[in-house]
Amino acid sequence: MNRLEKALEAHDLSRRDFLKGCAALAAAMGLGSSFAPNIARALAQAAERPPVVWVTWQECLGCTESVTKSRNPDFVSLVLDLVSVEYHEAIMAGAGESAHQSLQKTVSAGGYVLVVEGSVATGIENAMTVGGRTSVDIAREVIPAAALVIAIGNCAAFGNVQAAYPNPTGAVGMLEFMESEGMDTEKLVQLTTCPVNPVHLTSTITYFLTRGALPETDHWRRPLVHFGKKVHDMCERRAHFDEGRFVEQLGSEAEFNRYCLYKMGCRGPSTFADCPQVLFNGRTSWCVQAGQCIGCAEKDFWDELIDFYQPLPGIAIPGVGGIRADADTIGIGLAAATGAAIAAHFAVSAARGRLGKTQEVVEKEEEV
Amino acid sequence: MPKIIIDPVTRIEGHLHVEVEVENGVVKDAWTCSTLFRGMETIVEGRPWYDAQHYTERICGVCPAPHGHNSAFALEDAAGVNIPVNGRLMRNLLECGQLLHDHVLWFYVLNGLDYVNVPSALGAKASSEELQTVQRRLQVFVDSGQLGFLESGYWDHPAYTLPPELNLQLAAHYLESVSIQATASEAFAVFGGKFPHHMSTPPGGWSSVPHEEQINRYAFKVREVKDFIDNKMVPDLLAIAPYYLDQASIGQGHGNYFSWGVLDWNDLEEGRPENRFFPQGAIIGALEGNLEVQPVNQLEDVLVWYNSTWQEPFNGVHPYEAKQRPDFTGPHGITEVAGLDRYAWDRSSTLKGVPCEVGPLAEMLMAYLVHGDSHPAKQMVDSTLAAVGQAGNVPVLFSNLGRIAARTLKIQLVADQTLAYVEALRENMKNGDLDFFAPFPDSPSGRGFSGWDAPRGSLAHWVELDGGVVSHYSVITPSGWNFSPRMTSDRIRGPVEEALVGTPVADPERPLEVLRTLHSFDP
């Protein structure tokens, strides 16, 4: 009996259930269900579960919380069957010296998956310490020896709320930190929503396990499959935008009818993420089912996209009647209006020919 | 005197460095040091007033609901906004989803491994097919040679005293609890959009009008969680308690308890804190037998202390005057702090001049003593004390075991109360009340306050608005009470520091007993 069969038996899972889970993962990765058997084979063949070092620095632990809510695979399967979490302060049994030894053992062996949650404090370095070392000290040790680095959540990627003005501690995300340290950012992937979507993490891990490479990313090192499209373009309320039906007051009848939240300040038109497709909490819901999008996948959204309950500036609102052709222009016009960061996203994507690529991905997912 | 440094303290939210001095196998003195600072209060200042709750939710990803709620309540207080009853109901429903997820996760994943010896479960006689399946799964995991997150455990420590069969039962429920807490978070997300960091709670009430299918999904998910709590979690507590009765005389602390109260109850429209399901109040001097519940006045009773923190000193100020001005003076890396005047990032807080313990034990004591026979807490606590042979002995609760029992019993009450809110919401909507939100006033100015307990205990936000902009923001989290470093000119130990004193330590290399006292506070 191979390892997979043993594991399945231990779970009382049929092979069929397992393949179903793999198919869900394949869909999340935008690969199509025909890829599921490849994932299954790769998972079964892995002689050892890949070691994971999961560090938590300047954070709220919300990303760990989010990942413990994962379904297909659930968190227990992730930890017991898919990977081997050698170090994660929030779940590990031992503490202090014993925990530190687990970290040292894994880091000296090298070749682990490094999951980073939280920002690095580079201004007041001692604003973040673990085991007698600052986050800067630890980062310099654990990043170089890692096979890949997955920055989960907006803190690890961009510094998030603690990096918002006036950024009292000099909080920075992984991309900026690694670049400033001259580290190889080709092994970095950033999953930037606040909190991380567990689907993004599990699909990135299994993509790496099955292909030995990272998914194609944008200039922020975000996988295009998850961050290549605007929230607005996939939004379940999009038809109301196109038809000019807007919520004018929170908690109103128009809101009960789930009209478009653009006038309530929704940042969907300037935010690149697939939240409307993968949802949160085991596909239970997502922000726009409860309120507006505040753009939490974007760099510096706490400073650049604020006044969250006022509409984004510089955008023509559709009148009554279908104007679908104009809606896309609005998105592009908006990118220029809402700051250099977003415009740069378009520019870089276009320069790399990735806007076209994104379109292909969309079509592929529609087939699934 | 041998000193033990525990850093990181694991299975907590946040970052904690603890030092204890041990004499004759018992903790003589202790220092708790938070090792994370972000400056969140400073960051909120200067922002549009109605945005504040989005920032402050991010103070804690384990308990975003009470941060969001306190923010919204404080902003409404400052702006003079009265929210509709349905808005309050929705906040209670969201808070219940938060609590249900939190306490289940804490009981098994955070606190459980201090008492449940997972490797021992492999040697148990599995009494059901379900348990056999779990045992096989654990065996495969252990046989793989990659123990991962379990490898660092102190599994041969003599303080693990459960028989293998109970270890197996609890290990099985540990695995199941991960799914159950996810279900509770899904109930939360049905209304809040996602957990953590919901989008539903601007000042004014609730942003969205729920559909019947959402109410259904919420209610059925809560029922699933309630079933687990009633039939597994509470029985697990009663099953393991007899093996750990020593914990009833460890971790006493100062014996001062305090709660802002949480969850509206019999005057939903007014939402008066002293009438909440867990009512506001303070008990000062419980160890001397003083169990009288005193009223709390936030303007007069609360002070923030800076004498042991790495922030500029403003000793003994009210939160409206409190500032965050970092001034680190400790050793690089925060290697060792005992003996330093200033030794933590957290500030300290006093209520009525004394350090106070906050959390479910305080909340249950208030419900028991304030509401008496009219509240289900009374009967539940009395019958539980009787079941463990301690009928009428309330002081036995002032301990690690008391905190664990209080949190477990509390969540059983919350699960029942959650379904009562669902019925109240349905009744209102049936009667045609579809009012969920009061519009934003234009550019409000003023001071506002809200105290509303988080899962870990007393949480309050103080805000000052100037022309629609946040001009001052102050938060005291549960850790801002429990994990206070030494405070006042007398340098009184913080509640957890005091509770650690007297904790036995069998083996300084494996300080399991210290972790038990720490985890009983759900840090």
PDB file of C-alpha atoms in Angstrom, chain B residues 51-284:
ATOM      1  CA  ASP B  51     -13.523  54.316   7.948  1.00  0.00           C
ATOM      2  CA  ALA B  52     -12.107  53.726  11.433  1.00  0.00           C
ATOM      3  CA  GLN B  53     -13.624  50.301  12.020  1.00  0.00           C
ATOM      4  CA  HIS B  54     -11.873  48.869   8.945  1.00  0.00           C
ATOM      5  CA  TYR B  55      -8.498  49.818  10.427  1.00  0.00           C
ATOM      6  CA  THR B  56      -9.264  48.712  13.961  1.00  0.00           C
ATOM      7  CA  GLU B  57     -10.653  45.310  12.945  1.00  0.00           C
ATOM      8  CA  ARG B  58      -7.074  44.619  11.872  1.00  0.00           C
ATOM      9  CA  ILE B  59      -5.828  45.022  15.443  1.00  0.00           C
ATOM     10  CA  CYS B  60      -6.773  41.367  15.894  1.00  0.00           C
ATOM     11  CA  GLY B  61      -7.472  38.773  13.215  1.00  0.00           C
ATOM     12  CA  VAL B  62      -8.733  36.360  15.846  1.00  0.00           C
ATOM     13  CA  CYS B  63     -11.333  38.799  17.178  1.00  0.00           C
ATOM     14  CA  PRO B  64     -12.153  41.348  14.460  1.00  0.00           C
ATOM     15  CA  ALA B  65     -15.854  41.437  15.406  1.00  0.00           C
ATOM     16  CA  PRO B  66     -15.550  43.082  18.830  1.00  0.00           C
ATOM     17  CA  HIS B  67     -12.949  45.532  17.502  1.00  0.00           C
ATOM     18  CA  GLY B  68     -15.276  46.465  14.641  1.00  0.00           C
ATOM     19  CA  HIS B  69     -18.237  46.672  17.005  1.00  0.00           C
ATOM     20  CA  ASN B  70     -16.461  48.822  19.589  1.00  0.00           C
ATOM     21  CA  SER B  71     -15.249  51.091  16.829  1.00  0.00           C
ATOM     22  CA  ALA B  72     -18.731  51.493  15.397  1.00  0.00           C
ATOM     23  CA  PHE B  73     -20.379  51.946  18.816  1.00  0.00           C
ATOM     24  CA  ALA B  74     -17.763  54.535  19.855  1.00  0.00           C
ATOM     25  CA  LEU B  75     -18.117  56.407  16.541  1.00  0.00           C
ATOM     26  CA  GLU B  76     -21.908  56.411  16.960  1.00  0.00           C
ATOM     27  CA  ASP B  77     -21.503  57.700  20.508  1.00  0.00           C
ATOM     28  CA  ALA B  78     -19.255  60.493  19.256  1.00  0.00           C
ATOM     29  CA  ALA B  79     -21.448  61.358  16.274  1.00  0.00           C
ATOM     30  CA  GLY B  80     -24.773  61.095  18.134  1.00  0.00           C
ATOM     31  CA  VAL B  81     -26.161  58.288  15.958  1.00  0.00           C
ATOM     32  CA  ASN B  82     -28.854  55.908  17.240  1.00  0.00           C
ATOM     33  CA  ILE B  83     -28.785  52.632  15.393  1.00  0.00           C
ATOM     34  CA  PRO B  84     -31.922  50.598  14.574  1.00  0.00           C
ATOM     35  CA  VAL B  85     -32.755  47.530  16.682  1.00  0.00           C
ATOM     36  CA  ASN B  86     -32.085  45.299  13.678  1.00  0.00           C
ATOM     37  CA  GLY B  87     -28.595  46.788  13.477  1.00  0.00           C
ATOM     38  CA  ARG B  88     -27.985  45.767  17.091  1.00  0.00           C
ATOM     39  CA  LEU B  89     -29.414  42.300  16.433  1.00  0.00           C
ATOM     40  CA  MET B  90     -27.112  41.773  13.471  1.00  0.00           C
ATOM     41  CA  ARG B  91     -24.101  42.829  15.539  1.00  0.00           C
ATOM     42  CA  ASN B  92     -25.084  40.340  18.228  1.00  0.00           C
ATOM     43  CA  LEU B  93     -25.403  37.610  15.607  1.00  0.00           C
ATOM     44  CA  LEU B  94     -21.977  38.445  14.203  1.00  0.00           C
ATOM     45  CA  GLU B  95     -20.467  38.550  17.692  1.00  0.00           C
ATOM     46  CA  CYS B  96     -21.928  35.108  18.431  1.00  0.00           C
ATOM     47  CA  GLY B  97     -20.340  33.643  15.302  1.00  0.00           C
ATOM     48  CA  GLN B  98     -17.072  35.194  16.459  1.00  0.00           C
ATOM     49  CA  LEU B  99     -17.386  33.738  19.969  1.00  0.00           C
ATOM     50  CA  LEU B 100     -18.422  30.279  18.820  1.00  0.00           C
ATOM     51  CA  HIS B 101     -15.409  30.006  16.540  1.00  0.00           C
ATOM     52  CA  ASP B 102     -13.018  31.455  19.090  1.00  0.00           C
ATOM     53  CA  HIS B 103     -13.819  29.383  22.161  1.00  0.00           C
ATOM     54  CA  VAL B 104     -13.921  26.092  20.248  1.00  0.00           C
ATOM     55  CA  LEU B 105     -10.559  26.843  18.628  1.00  0.00           C
ATOM     56  CA  TRP B 106      -9.083  27.854  21.975  1.00  0.00           C
ATOM     57  CA  PHE B 107     -10.339  24.793  23.889  1.00  0.00           C
ATOM     58  CA  TYR B 108      -8.740  22.260  21.552  1.00  0.00           C
ATOM     59  CA  VAL B 109      -6.090  23.840  19.329  1.00  0.00           C
ATOM     60  CA  LEU B 110      -4.587  26.499  21.589  1.00  0.00           C
ATOM     61  CA  ASN B 111      -5.139  25.209  25.129  1.00  0.00           C
ATOM     62  CA  GLY B 112      -5.832  21.511  24.506  1.00  0.00           C
ATOM     63  CA  LEU B 113      -2.283  20.378  23.792  1.00  0.00           C
ATOM     64  CA  ASP B 114      -1.274  21.389  27.348  1.00  0.00           C
ATOM     65  CA  TYR B 115      -3.491  18.601  28.684  1.00  0.00           C
ATOM     66  CA  VAL B 116      -3.925  16.101  25.872  1.00  0.00           C
ATOM     67  CA  ASN B 117      -0.992  13.855  25.070  1.00  0.00           C
ATOM     68  CA  VAL B 118      -1.405  13.108  21.374  1.00  0.00           C
ATOM     69  CA  PRO B 119       1.245  10.350  21.010  1.00  0.00           C
ATOM     70  CA  SER B 120      -0.322   8.522  23.970  1.00  0.00           C
ATOM     71  CA  ALA B 121      -3.544   8.223  21.947  1.00  0.00           C
ATOM     72  CA  LEU B 122      -1.813   5.677  19.677  1.00  0.00           C
ATOM     73  CA  GLY B 123      -1.759   3.178  22.535  1.00  0.00           C
ATOM     74  CA  ALA B 124      -5.437   3.567  23.379  1.00  0.00           C
ATOM     75  CA  LYS B 125      -8.078   0.918  22.976  1.00  0.00           C
ATOM     76  CA  ALA B 126     -10.353   2.550  20.417  1.00  0.00           C
ATOM     77  CA  SER B 127     -13.942   2.065  21.526  1.00  0.00           C
ATOM     78  CA  SER B 128     -15.658   2.965  18.265  1.00  0.00           C
ATOM     79  CA  GLU B 129     -15.071   2.807  14.538  1.00  0.00           C
ATOM     80  CA  GLU B 130     -14.808   6.572  14.464  1.00  0.00           C
ATOM     81  CA  LEU B 131     -12.020   6.518  17.016  1.00  0.00           C
ATOM     82  CA  GLN B 132     -10.270   3.669  15.186  1.00  0.00           C
ATOM     83  CA  THR B 133     -10.252   5.800  12.047  1.00  0.00           C
ATOM     84  CA  VAL B 134      -8.694   8.709  13.904  1.00  0.00           C
ATOM     85  CA  GLN B 135      -6.144   6.412  15.502  1.00  0.00           C
ATOM     86  CA  ARG B 136      -5.156   4.995  12.102  1.00  0.00           C
ATOM     87  CA  ARG B 137      -4.793   8.489  10.721  1.00  0.00           C
ATOM     88  CA  LEU B 138      -2.543   9.542  13.592  1.00  0.00           C
ATOM     89  CA  GLN B 139      -0.537   6.333  13.180  1.00  0.00           C
ATOM     90  CA  VAL B 140       0.099   7.084   9.502  1.00  0.00           C
ATOM     91  CA  PHE B 141       1.159  10.576  10.496  1.00  0.00           C
ATOM     92  CA  VAL B 142       3.573   9.333  13.167  1.00  0.00           C
ATOM     93  CA  ASP B 143       4.898   6.529  10.933  1.00  0.00           C
ATOM     94  CA  SER B 144       5.775   9.103   8.298  1.00  0.00           C
ATOM     95  CA  GLY B 145       8.518  10.252  10.682  1.00  0.00           C
ATOM     96  CA  GLN B 146       7.509  13.851  10.059  1.00  0.00           C
ATOM     97  CA  LEU B 147       5.856  14.979  13.278  1.00  0.00           C
ATOM     98  CA  GLY B 148       5.850  18.604  12.191  1.00  0.00           C
ATOM     99  CA  PHE B 149       3.956  20.860  14.597  1.00  0.00           C
ATOM    100  CA  LEU B 150       3.789  18.103  17.240  1.00  0.00           C
ATOM    101  CA  GLU B 151       7.511  17.381  17.309  1.00  0.00           C
ATOM    102  CA  SER B 152       8.368  20.104  19.816  1.00  0.00           C
ATOM    103  CA  GLY B 153       5.833  18.910  22.414  1.00  0.00           C
ATOM    104  CA  TYR B 154       6.767  17.835  25.948  1.00  0.00           C
ATOM    105  CA  TRP B 155       5.040  14.497  25.544  1.00  0.00           C
ATOM    106  CA  ASP B 156       6.936  12.594  28.238  1.00  0.00           C
ATOM    107  CA  HIS B 157       6.264  15.282  30.835  1.00  0.00           C
ATOM    108  CA  PRO B 158       4.829  13.791  34.067  1.00  0.00           C
ATOM    109  CA  ALA B 159       2.098  16.448  34.204  1.00  0.00           C
ATOM    110  CA  TYR B 160       0.231  14.722  31.337  1.00  0.00           C
ATOM    111  CA  THR B 161      -2.044  12.443  33.334  1.00  0.00           C
ATOM    112  CA  LEU B 162      -4.944  11.455  31.070  1.00  0.00           C
ATOM    113  CA  PRO B 163      -5.362   7.748  30.268  1.00  0.00           C
ATOM    114  CA  PRO B 164      -4.680   6.858  26.592  1.00  0.00           C
ATOM    115  CA  GLU B 165      -8.396   6.394  25.867  1.00  0.00           C
ATOM    116  CA  LEU B 166      -9.218   9.965  26.911  1.00  0.00           C
ATOM    117  CA  ASN B 167      -6.209  11.235  24.970  1.00  0.00           C
ATOM    118  CA  LEU B 168      -7.595   9.506  21.887  1.00  0.00           C
ATOM    119  CA  GLN B 169     -11.087  10.893  22.436  1.00  0.00           C
ATOM    120  CA  LEU B 170      -9.752  14.427  22.866  1.00  0.00           C
ATOM    121  CA  ALA B 171      -7.378  14.060  19.902  1.00  0.00           C
ATOM    122  CA  ALA B 172     -10.325  12.993  17.751  1.00  0.00           C
ATOM    123  CA  HIS B 173     -12.299  15.999  18.923  1.00  0.00           C
ATOM    124  CA  TYR B 174      -9.261  18.221  18.340  1.00  0.00           C
ATOM    125  CA  LEU B 175      -9.327  17.239  14.662  1.00  0.00           C
ATOM    126  CA  GLU B 176     -13.094  17.657  14.491  1.00  0.00           C
ATOM    127  CA  SER B 177     -12.936  21.026  16.241  1.00  0.00           C
ATOM    128  CA  VAL B 178     -10.903  22.444  13.375  1.00  0.00           C
ATOM    129  CA  SER B 179     -13.823  21.793  11.066  1.00  0.00           C
ATOM    130  CA  ILE B 180     -16.366  23.020  13.636  1.00  0.00           C
ATOM    131  CA  GLN B 181     -14.611  26.340  14.212  1.00  0.00           C
ATOM    132  CA  ALA B 182     -14.518  26.755  10.431  1.00  0.00           C
ATOM    133  CA  THR B 183     -18.282  26.151  10.381  1.00  0.00           C
ATOM    134  CA  ALA B 184     -18.780  28.825  13.058  1.00  0.00           C
ATOM    135  CA  SER B 185     -16.695  31.207  10.947  1.00  0.00           C
ATOM    136  CA  GLU B 186     -18.856  30.370   7.951  1.00  0.00           C
ATOM    137  CA  ALA B 187     -21.924  31.395   9.976  1.00  0.00           C
ATOM    138  CA  PHE B 188     -20.087  34.654  10.670  1.00  0.00           C
ATOM    139  CA  ALA B 189     -19.229  35.074   6.989  1.00  0.00           C
ATOM    140  CA  VAL B 190     -22.830  34.534   5.864  1.00  0.00           C
ATOM    141  CA  PHE B 191     -23.604  37.964   7.351  1.00  0.00           C
ATOM    142  CA  GLY B 192     -20.166  39.569   7.563  1.00  0.00           C
ATOM    143  CA  GLY B 193     -18.848  38.692   4.090  1.00  0.00           C
ATOM    144  CA  LYS B 194     -15.757  36.912   5.354  1.00  0.00           C
ATOM    145  CA  PHE B 195     -13.971  35.873   8.497  1.00  0.00           C
ATOM    146  CA  PRO B 196     -11.719  37.455   9.541  1.00  0.00           C
ATOM    147  CA  HIS B 197     -12.229  41.113   8.606  1.00  0.00           C
ATOM    148  CA  HIS B 198     -15.930  41.538   7.891  1.00  0.00           C
ATOM    149  CA  MET B 199     -17.394  44.339   5.784  1.00  0.00           C
ATOM    150  CA  SER B 200     -20.833  44.684   7.327  1.00  0.00           C
ATOM    151  CA  THR B 201     -20.535  47.068  10.244  1.00  0.00           C
ATOM    152  CA  PRO B 202     -20.196  50.763   9.456  1.00  0.00           C
ATOM    153  CA  PRO B 203     -21.268  53.243  12.125  1.00  0.00           C
ATOM    154  CA  GLY B 204     -25.050  53.512  11.783  1.00  0.00           C
ATOM    155  CA  GLY B 205     -25.889  49.832  12.086  1.00  0.00           C
ATOM    156  CA  TRP B 206     -25.649  47.175   9.424  1.00  0.00           C
ATOM    157  CA  SER B 207     -24.860  47.723   5.762  1.00  0.00           C
ATOM    158  CA  SER B 208     -26.989  45.000   4.221  1.00  0.00           C
ATOM    159  CA  VAL B 209     -30.516  43.669   4.667  1.00  0.00           C
ATOM    160  CA  PRO B 210     -30.361  39.879   5.165  1.00  0.00           C
ATOM    161  CA  HIS B 211     -32.254  37.477   2.945  1.00  0.00           C
ATOM    162  CA  GLU B 212     -34.127  34.527   4.422  1.00  0.00           C
ATOM    163  CA  GLU B 213     -31.676  32.061   2.888  1.00  0.00           C
ATOM    164  CA  GLN B 214     -28.830  33.787   4.739  1.00  0.00           C
ATOM    165  CA  ILE B 215     -30.692  33.546   8.039  1.00  0.00           C
ATOM    166  CA  ASN B 216     -31.250  29.855   7.337  1.00  0.00           C
ATOM    167  CA  ARG B 217     -27.626  29.170   6.494  1.00  0.00           C
ATOM    168  CA  TYR B 218     -26.505  31.028   9.596  1.00  0.00           C
ATOM    169  CA  ALA B 219     -28.925  29.188  11.881  1.00  0.00           C
ATOM    170  CA  PHE B 220     -28.127  25.725  10.551  1.00  0.00           C
ATOM    171  CA  LYS B 221     -24.393  26.279  10.813  1.00  0.00           C
ATOM    172  CA  VAL B 222     -24.837  27.492  14.386  1.00  0.00           C
ATOM    173  CA  ARG B 223     -26.888  24.399  15.213  1.00  0.00           C
ATOM    174  CA  GLU B 224     -24.055  22.206  13.979  1.00  0.00           C
ATOM    175  CA  VAL B 225     -21.603  24.052  16.211  1.00  0.00           C
ATOM    176  CA  LYS B 226     -23.994  23.937  19.150  1.00  0.00           C
ATOM    177  CA  ASP B 227     -24.348  20.189  18.740  1.00  0.00           C
ATOM    178  CA  PHE B 228     -20.567  19.814  18.975  1.00  0.00           C
ATOM    179  CA  ILE B 229     -20.367  22.064  22.055  1.00  0.00           C
ATOM    180  CA  ASP B 230     -23.229  20.303  23.862  1.00  0.00           C
ATOM    181  CA  ASN B 231     -22.226  16.756  23.019  1.00  0.00           C
ATOM    182  CA  LYS B 232     -18.452  16.865  22.796  1.00  0.00           C
ATOM    183  CA  MET B 233     -16.782  19.980  24.148  1.00  0.00           C
ATOM    184  CA  VAL B 234     -18.655  20.293  27.451  1.00  0.00           C
ATOM    185  CA  PRO B 235     -18.527  16.525  28.110  1.00  0.00           C
ATOM    186  CA  ASP B 236     -14.789  16.638  27.301  1.00  0.00           C
ATOM    187  CA  LEU B 237     -14.306  19.318  29.954  1.00  0.00           C
ATOM    188  CA  LEU B 238     -16.143  17.213  32.528  1.00  0.00           C
ATOM    189  CA  ALA B 239     -14.215  14.099  31.494  1.00  0.00           C
ATOM    190  CA  ILE B 240     -10.733  15.571  31.871  1.00  0.00           C
ATOM    191  CA  ALA B 241     -11.340  17.880  34.857  1.00  0.00           C
ATOM    192  CA  PRO B 242     -11.022  15.095  37.461  1.00  0.00           C
ATOM    193  CA  TYR B 243      -7.501  14.342  36.173  1.00  0.00           C
ATOM    194  CA  TYR B 244      -6.411  17.942  36.482  1.00  0.00           C
ATOM    195  CA  LEU B 245      -7.943  19.075  39.768  1.00  0.00           C
ATOM    196  CA  ASP B 246      -4.517  20.449  40.722  1.00  0.00           C
ATOM    197  CA  GLN B 247      -5.299  23.273  38.277  1.00  0.00           C
ATOM    198  CA  ALA B 248      -8.050  24.433  40.648  1.00  0.00           C
ATOM    199  CA  SER B 249      -5.396  25.677  43.059  1.00  0.00           C
ATOM    200  CA  ILE B 250      -2.957  27.133  40.498  1.00  0.00           C
ATOM    201  CA  GLY B 251      -3.074  30.510  38.794  1.00  0.00           C
ATOM    202  CA  GLN B 252      -5.153  32.496  41.283  1.00  0.00           C
ATOM    203  CA  GLY B 253      -3.807  35.941  40.528  1.00  0.00           C
ATOM    204  CA  HIS B 254      -4.976  39.187  42.138  1.00  0.00           C
ATOM    205  CA  GLY B 255      -8.622  38.174  42.462  1.00  0.00           C
ATOM    206  CA  ASN B 256      -9.875  41.378  40.788  1.00  0.00           C
ATOM    207  CA  TYR B 257     -12.285  40.794  37.907  1.00  0.00           C
ATOM    208  CA  PHE B 258     -13.833  43.168  35.446  1.00  0.00           C
ATOM    209  CA  SER B 259     -16.000  43.085  32.340  1.00  0.00           C
ATOM    210  CA  TRP B 260     -17.489  45.764  30.087  1.00  0.00           C
ATOM    211  CA  GLY B 261     -20.204  43.241  29.318  1.00  0.00           C
ATOM    212  CA  VAL B 262     -21.132  41.754  25.960  1.00  0.00           C
ATOM    213  CA  LEU B 263     -24.223  40.639  23.996  1.00  0.00           C
ATOM    214  CA  ASP B 264     -27.479  42.541  24.421  1.00  0.00           C
ATOM    215  CA  TRP B 265     -30.159  40.861  26.448  1.00  0.00           C
ATOM    216  CA  ASN B 266     -33.403  41.997  27.984  1.00  0.00           C
ATOM    217  CA  ASP B 267     -33.280  45.618  26.836  1.00  0.00           C
ATOM    218  CA  LEU B 268     -32.055  45.263  23.322  1.00  0.00           C
ATOM    219  CA  GLU B 269     -33.209  48.740  22.254  1.00  0.00           C
ATOM    220  CA  GLU B 270     -31.287  50.573  24.956  1.00  0.00           C
ATOM    221  CA  GLY B 271     -28.371  48.168  25.072  1.00  0.00           C
ATOM    222  CA  ARG B 272     -27.485  49.227  28.619  1.00  0.00           C
ATOM    223  CA  PRO B 273     -24.224  47.536  29.623  1.00  0.00           C
ATOM    224  CA  GLU B 274     -25.465  46.508  33.089  1.00  0.00           C
ATOM    225  CA  ASN B 275     -28.362  44.630  31.463  1.00  0.00           C
ATOM    226  CA  ARG B 276     -26.343  42.725  28.897  1.00  0.00           C
ATOM    227  CA  PHE B 277     -26.380  38.941  28.685  1.00  0.00           C
ATOM    228  CA  PHE B 278     -22.917  39.159  30.223  1.00  0.00           C
ATOM    229  CA  PRO B 279     -23.354  42.350  32.259  1.00  0.00           C
ATOM    230  CA  GLN B 280     -20.837  45.065  32.981  1.00  0.00           C
ATOM    231  CA  GLY B 281     -19.308  45.151  36.444  1.00  0.00           C
ATOM    232  CA  ALA B 282     -16.232  44.737  38.604  1.00  0.00           C
ATOM    233  CA  ILE B 283     -15.286  42.575  41.562  1.00  0.00           C
ATOM    234  CA  ILE B 284     -12.367  43.870  43.585  1.00  0.00           C
TER     235      ILE B 284
END
